[in-house]
Tab-separated table of C-alpha atoms in Angstrom:
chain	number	residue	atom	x	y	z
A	1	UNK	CA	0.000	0.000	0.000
A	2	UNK	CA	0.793	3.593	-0.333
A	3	UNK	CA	-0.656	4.561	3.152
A	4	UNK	CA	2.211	4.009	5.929
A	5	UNK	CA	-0.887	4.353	8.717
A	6	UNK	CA	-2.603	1.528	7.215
A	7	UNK	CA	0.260	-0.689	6.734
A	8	UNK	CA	1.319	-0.461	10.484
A	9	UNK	CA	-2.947	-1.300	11.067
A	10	UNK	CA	-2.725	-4.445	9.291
A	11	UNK	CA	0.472	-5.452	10.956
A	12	UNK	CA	-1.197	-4.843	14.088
A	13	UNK	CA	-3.973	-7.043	13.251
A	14	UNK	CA	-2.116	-10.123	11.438
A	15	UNK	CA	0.056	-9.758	14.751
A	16	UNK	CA	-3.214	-11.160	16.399
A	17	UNK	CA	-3.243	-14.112	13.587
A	18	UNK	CA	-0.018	-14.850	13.237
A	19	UNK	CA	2.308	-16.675	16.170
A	20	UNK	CA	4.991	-14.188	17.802
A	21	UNK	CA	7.968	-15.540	16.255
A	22	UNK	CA	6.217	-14.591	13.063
A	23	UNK	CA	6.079	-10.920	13.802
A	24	UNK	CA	9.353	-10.079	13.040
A	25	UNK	CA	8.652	-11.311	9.416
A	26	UNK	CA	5.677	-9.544	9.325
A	27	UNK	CA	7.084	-6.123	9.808
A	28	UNK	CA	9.411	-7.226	6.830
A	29	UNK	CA	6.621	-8.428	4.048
A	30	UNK	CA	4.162	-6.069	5.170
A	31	UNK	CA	5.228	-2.709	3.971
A	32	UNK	CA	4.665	0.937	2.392
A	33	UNK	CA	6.078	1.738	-1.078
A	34	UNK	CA	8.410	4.491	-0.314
A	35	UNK	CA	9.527	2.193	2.793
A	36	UNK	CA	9.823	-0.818	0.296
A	37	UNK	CA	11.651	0.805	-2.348
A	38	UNK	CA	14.210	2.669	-0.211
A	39	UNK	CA	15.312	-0.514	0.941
A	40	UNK	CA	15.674	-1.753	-2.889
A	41	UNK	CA	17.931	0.938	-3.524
A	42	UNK	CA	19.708	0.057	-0.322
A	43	UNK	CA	19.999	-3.837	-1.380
A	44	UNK	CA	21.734	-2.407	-4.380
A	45	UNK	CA	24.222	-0.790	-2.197
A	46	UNK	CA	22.599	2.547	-2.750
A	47	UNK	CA	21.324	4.756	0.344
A	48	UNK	CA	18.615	6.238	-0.346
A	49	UNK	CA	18.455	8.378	2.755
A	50	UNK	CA	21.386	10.111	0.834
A	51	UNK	CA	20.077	10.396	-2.686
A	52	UNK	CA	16.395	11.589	-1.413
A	53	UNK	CA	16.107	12.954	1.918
A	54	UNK	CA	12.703	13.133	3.736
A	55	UNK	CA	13.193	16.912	3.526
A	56	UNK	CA	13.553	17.575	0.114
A	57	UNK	CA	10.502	15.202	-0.952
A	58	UNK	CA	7.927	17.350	-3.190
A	59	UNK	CA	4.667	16.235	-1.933
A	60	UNK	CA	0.969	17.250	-2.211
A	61	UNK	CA	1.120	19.838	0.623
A	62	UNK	CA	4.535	21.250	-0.627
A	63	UNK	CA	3.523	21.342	-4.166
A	64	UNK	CA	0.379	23.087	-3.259
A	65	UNK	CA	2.512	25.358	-0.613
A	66	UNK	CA	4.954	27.014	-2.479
A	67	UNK	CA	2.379	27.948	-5.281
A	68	UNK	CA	-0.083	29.930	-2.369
A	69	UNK	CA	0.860	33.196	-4.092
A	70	UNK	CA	0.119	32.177	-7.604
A	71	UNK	CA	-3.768	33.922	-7.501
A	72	UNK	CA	-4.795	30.671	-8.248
A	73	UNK	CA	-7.063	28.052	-6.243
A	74	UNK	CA	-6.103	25.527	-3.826
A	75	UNK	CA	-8.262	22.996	-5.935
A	76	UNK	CA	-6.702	24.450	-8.870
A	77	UNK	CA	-3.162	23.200	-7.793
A	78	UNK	CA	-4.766	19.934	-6.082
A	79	UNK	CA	-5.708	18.781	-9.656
A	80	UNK	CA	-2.472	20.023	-11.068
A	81	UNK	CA	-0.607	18.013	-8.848
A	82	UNK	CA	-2.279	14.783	-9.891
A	83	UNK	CA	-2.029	15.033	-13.198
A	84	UNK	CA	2.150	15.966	-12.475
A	85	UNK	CA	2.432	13.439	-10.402
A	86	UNK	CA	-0.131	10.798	-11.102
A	87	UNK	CA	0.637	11.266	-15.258
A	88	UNK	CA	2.819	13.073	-16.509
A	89	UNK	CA	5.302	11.093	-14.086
A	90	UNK	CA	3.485	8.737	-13.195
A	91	UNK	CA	3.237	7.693	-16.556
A	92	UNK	CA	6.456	7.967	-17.722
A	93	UNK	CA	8.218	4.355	-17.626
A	94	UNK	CA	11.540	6.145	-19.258
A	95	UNK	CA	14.554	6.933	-17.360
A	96	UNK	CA	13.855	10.828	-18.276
A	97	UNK	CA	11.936	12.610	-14.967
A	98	UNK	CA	8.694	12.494	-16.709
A	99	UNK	CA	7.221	12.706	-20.375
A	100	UNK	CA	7.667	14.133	-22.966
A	101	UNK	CA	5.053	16.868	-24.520
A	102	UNK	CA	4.569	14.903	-27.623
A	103	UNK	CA	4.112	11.658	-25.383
A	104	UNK	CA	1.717	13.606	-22.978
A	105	UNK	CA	-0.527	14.590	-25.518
A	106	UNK	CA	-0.865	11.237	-27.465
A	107	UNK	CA	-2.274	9.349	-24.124
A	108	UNK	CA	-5.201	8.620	-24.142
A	109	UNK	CA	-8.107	11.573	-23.873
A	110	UNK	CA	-9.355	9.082	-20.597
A	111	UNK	CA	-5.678	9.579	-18.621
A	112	UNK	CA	-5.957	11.871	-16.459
A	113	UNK	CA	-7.777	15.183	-14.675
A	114	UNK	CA	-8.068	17.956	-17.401
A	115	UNK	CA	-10.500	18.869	-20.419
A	116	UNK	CA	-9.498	16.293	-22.918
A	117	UNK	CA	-7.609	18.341	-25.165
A	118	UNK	CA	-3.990	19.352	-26.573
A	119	UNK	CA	-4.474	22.882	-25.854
A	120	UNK	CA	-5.675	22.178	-22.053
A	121	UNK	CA	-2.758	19.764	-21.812
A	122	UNK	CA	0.079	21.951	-23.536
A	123	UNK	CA	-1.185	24.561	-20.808
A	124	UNK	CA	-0.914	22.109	-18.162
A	125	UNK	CA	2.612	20.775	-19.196
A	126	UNK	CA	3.800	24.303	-19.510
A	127	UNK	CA	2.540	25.213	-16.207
A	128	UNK	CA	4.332	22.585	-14.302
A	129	UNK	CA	7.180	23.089	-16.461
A	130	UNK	CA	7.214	26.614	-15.134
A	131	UNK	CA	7.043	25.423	-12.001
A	132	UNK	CA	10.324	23.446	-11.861
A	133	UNK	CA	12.067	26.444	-13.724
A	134	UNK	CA	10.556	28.772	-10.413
A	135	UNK	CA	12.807	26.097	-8.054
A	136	UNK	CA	15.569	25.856	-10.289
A	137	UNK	CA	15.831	29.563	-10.631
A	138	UNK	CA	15.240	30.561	-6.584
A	139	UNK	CA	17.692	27.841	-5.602
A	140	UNK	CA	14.407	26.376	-3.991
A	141	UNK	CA	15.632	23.112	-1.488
A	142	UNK	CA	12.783	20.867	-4.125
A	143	UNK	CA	15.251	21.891	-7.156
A	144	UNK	CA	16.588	18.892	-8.607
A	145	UNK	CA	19.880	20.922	-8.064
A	146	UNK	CA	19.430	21.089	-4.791
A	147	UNK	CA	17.984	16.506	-4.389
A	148	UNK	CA	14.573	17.773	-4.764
A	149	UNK	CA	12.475	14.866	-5.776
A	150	UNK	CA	9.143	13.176	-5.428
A	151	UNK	CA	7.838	9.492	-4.766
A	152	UNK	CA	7.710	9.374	-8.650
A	153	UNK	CA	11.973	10.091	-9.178
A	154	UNK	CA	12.912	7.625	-6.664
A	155	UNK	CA	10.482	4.490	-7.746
A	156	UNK	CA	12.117	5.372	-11.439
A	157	UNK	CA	15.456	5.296	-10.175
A	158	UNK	CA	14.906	1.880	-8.071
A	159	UNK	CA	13.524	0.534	-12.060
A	160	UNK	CA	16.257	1.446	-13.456
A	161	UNK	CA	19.180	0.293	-10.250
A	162	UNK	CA	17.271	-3.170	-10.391
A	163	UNK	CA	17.496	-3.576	-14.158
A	164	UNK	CA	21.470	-2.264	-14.541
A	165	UNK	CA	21.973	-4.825	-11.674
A	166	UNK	CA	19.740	-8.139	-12.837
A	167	UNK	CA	17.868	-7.989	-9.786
A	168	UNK	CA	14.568	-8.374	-10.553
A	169	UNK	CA	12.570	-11.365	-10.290
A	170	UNK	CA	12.719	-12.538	-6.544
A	171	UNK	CA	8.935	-12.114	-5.638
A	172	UNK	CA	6.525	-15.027	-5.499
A	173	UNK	CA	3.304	-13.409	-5.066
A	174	UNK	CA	2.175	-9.523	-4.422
A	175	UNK	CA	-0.590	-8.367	-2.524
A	176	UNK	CA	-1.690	-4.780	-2.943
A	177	UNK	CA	-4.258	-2.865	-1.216
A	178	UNK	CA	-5.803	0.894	-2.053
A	179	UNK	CA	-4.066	0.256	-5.664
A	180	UNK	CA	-5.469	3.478	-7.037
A	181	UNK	CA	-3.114	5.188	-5.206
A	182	UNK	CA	-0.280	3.646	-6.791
A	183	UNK	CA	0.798	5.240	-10.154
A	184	UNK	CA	1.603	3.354	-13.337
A	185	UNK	CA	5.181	3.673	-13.028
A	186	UNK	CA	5.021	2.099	-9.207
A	187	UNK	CA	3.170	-0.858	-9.862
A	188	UNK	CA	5.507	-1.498	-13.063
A	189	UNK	CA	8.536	-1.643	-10.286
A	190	UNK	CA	6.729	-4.134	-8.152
A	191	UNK	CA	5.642	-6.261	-10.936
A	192	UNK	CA	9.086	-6.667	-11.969
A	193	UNK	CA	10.181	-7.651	-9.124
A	194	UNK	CA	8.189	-10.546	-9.209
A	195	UNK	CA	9.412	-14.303	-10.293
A	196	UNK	CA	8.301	-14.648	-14.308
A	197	UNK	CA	9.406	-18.275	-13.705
A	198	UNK	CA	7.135	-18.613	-10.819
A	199	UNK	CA	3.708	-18.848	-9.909
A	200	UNK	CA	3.675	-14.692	-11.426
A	201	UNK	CA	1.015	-14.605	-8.306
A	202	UNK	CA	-0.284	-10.627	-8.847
A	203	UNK	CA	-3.644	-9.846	-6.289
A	204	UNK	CA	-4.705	-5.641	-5.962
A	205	UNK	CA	-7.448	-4.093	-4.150
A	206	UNK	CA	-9.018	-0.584	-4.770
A	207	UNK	CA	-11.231	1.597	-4.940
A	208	UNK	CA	-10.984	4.344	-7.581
A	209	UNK	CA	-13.422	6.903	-5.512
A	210	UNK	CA	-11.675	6.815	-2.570
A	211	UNK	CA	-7.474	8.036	-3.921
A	212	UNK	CA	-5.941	9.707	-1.299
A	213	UNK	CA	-2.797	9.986	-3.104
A	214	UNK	CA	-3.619	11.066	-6.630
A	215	UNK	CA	-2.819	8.912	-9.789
A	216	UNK	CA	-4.884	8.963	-11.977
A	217	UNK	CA	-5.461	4.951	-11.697
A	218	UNK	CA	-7.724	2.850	-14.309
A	219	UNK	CA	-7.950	-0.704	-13.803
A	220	UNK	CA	-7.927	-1.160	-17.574
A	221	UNK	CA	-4.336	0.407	-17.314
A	222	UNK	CA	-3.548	-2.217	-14.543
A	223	UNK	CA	-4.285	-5.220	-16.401
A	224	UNK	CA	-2.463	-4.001	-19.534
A	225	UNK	CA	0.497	-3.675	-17.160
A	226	UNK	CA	0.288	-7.021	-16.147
A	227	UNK	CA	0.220	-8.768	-19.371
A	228	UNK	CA	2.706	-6.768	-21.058
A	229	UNK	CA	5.026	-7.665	-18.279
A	230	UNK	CA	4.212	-10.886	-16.762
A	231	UNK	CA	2.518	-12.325	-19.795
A	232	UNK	CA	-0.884	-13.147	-18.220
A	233	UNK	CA	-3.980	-12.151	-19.046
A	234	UNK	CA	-5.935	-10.910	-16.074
A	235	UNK	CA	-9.787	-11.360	-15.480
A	236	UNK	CA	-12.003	-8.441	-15.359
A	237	UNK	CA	-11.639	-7.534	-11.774
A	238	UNK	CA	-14.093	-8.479	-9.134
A	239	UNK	CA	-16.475	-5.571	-7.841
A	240	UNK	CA	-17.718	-5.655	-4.362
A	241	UNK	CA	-20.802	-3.667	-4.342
A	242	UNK	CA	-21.456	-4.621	-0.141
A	243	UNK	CA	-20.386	-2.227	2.574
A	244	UNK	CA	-19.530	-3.901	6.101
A	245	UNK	CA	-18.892	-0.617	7.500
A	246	UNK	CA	-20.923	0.568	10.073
């Protein structure tokens, strides 16, 4: 999962399943991304406290932060930010930070959180472009200059470690849960990291209407992932239309 707070809640309640010697394990296979992927880079002798420190991470409330005196709306930056980081690197499974412009535009007109058209995405792309000039030109601690980076730069630089080094394949089976806040770029990395000689055992959970960490997910995009990389063919996923919340 994406959420740290619900990844130490499950450990907490397999803890009650599982026997104590078992919890130590637990802790291990039970895990955020950004947690899990720092310690890929680590396995492949890179520190990643080094390369991206906590500090310099460009998140939601930064990214939304140092644009307060823009004249523009909260809401207006909360969308921008998903369709930066949710597509335009989220999408991007190149070693390059994110896509291109040509590349952006020819996605599909479903990707994504603005009016399905080139001119609303060139304005989009230039604006966030603009953006990372503003850091790069202030000396801002985000510039890339200065190790700025976001979830997005360090999953593509764990990709592209694992795949200099051989070191994929060494999963058996993956279990995700809240999926839709993974982006396409993420859930490449884990799926490569899993066995092709194995059992290639792949299980997500999610619910598109409740991202807390924008991606712009689609199952559709999912499944395409999945076959193109571990050659199955998924089922249309189940939908479970019963609430047991009270």
């Amino acid at each position: 999962t994406h959420n740290e707070s619900l990844t130490k809640s499950v450990i907490t309640h397999l803890k009650k399943i599982f026997p104590e010697k078992e919890h130590e394990h637990l802790e291990r296979v039970v895990v955020d991304v950004e947690t899990w992927v720092r310690r890929l880079l680590s396995e492949c002798g890179m520190e990643s406290e080094e390369k991206f420190e906590k500090s310099r991470k460009i998140a939601y409330d930064s990214f939304t932060r140092m644009q307060e005196n823009s004249g523009k709306s909260a809401s207006h930056f909360g969308v921008m930010w998903e369709e930066y980081r949710g597509v335009i690197q989220g999408a991007n499974l190149y070693e390059n930070d994110k896509l291109g412009m040509d590349d952006y535009l020819e996605l599909p007109r479903d990707r994504g959180q603005y009016p399905k058209s080139d001119k609303a995405r060139m304005a989009v792309y230039k604006e966030v472009e603009r953006f990372e000039s503003k850091l790069e030109n202030e000396n801002s601690a985000f510039s890339r200059r200065n190790g700025g980076w976001t979830d997005q730069d360090m999953a593509r630089r764990a990709k592209f470690v694992l795949k200099e080094q051989e070191r994929g394949n060494f999963l058996d089976a993956v279990f995700i849960d809240e999926v839709q806040d993974l982006t396409e770029l993420q859930i490449s990395l884990i799926i490569e990291c899993i066995d092709g000689e194995g059992e290639r055992r792949f299980e997500a959970a999610g619910d598109v209407s409740q991202s807390v960490y924008p991606s712009a997910f689609r199952f559709e995009d999912l499944r395409s992932r999945v076959y193109e990389q571990l050659g199955r063919r998924p089922e249309n996923h189940h939908v479970m239309t019963t609430n047991y919340r009270a």
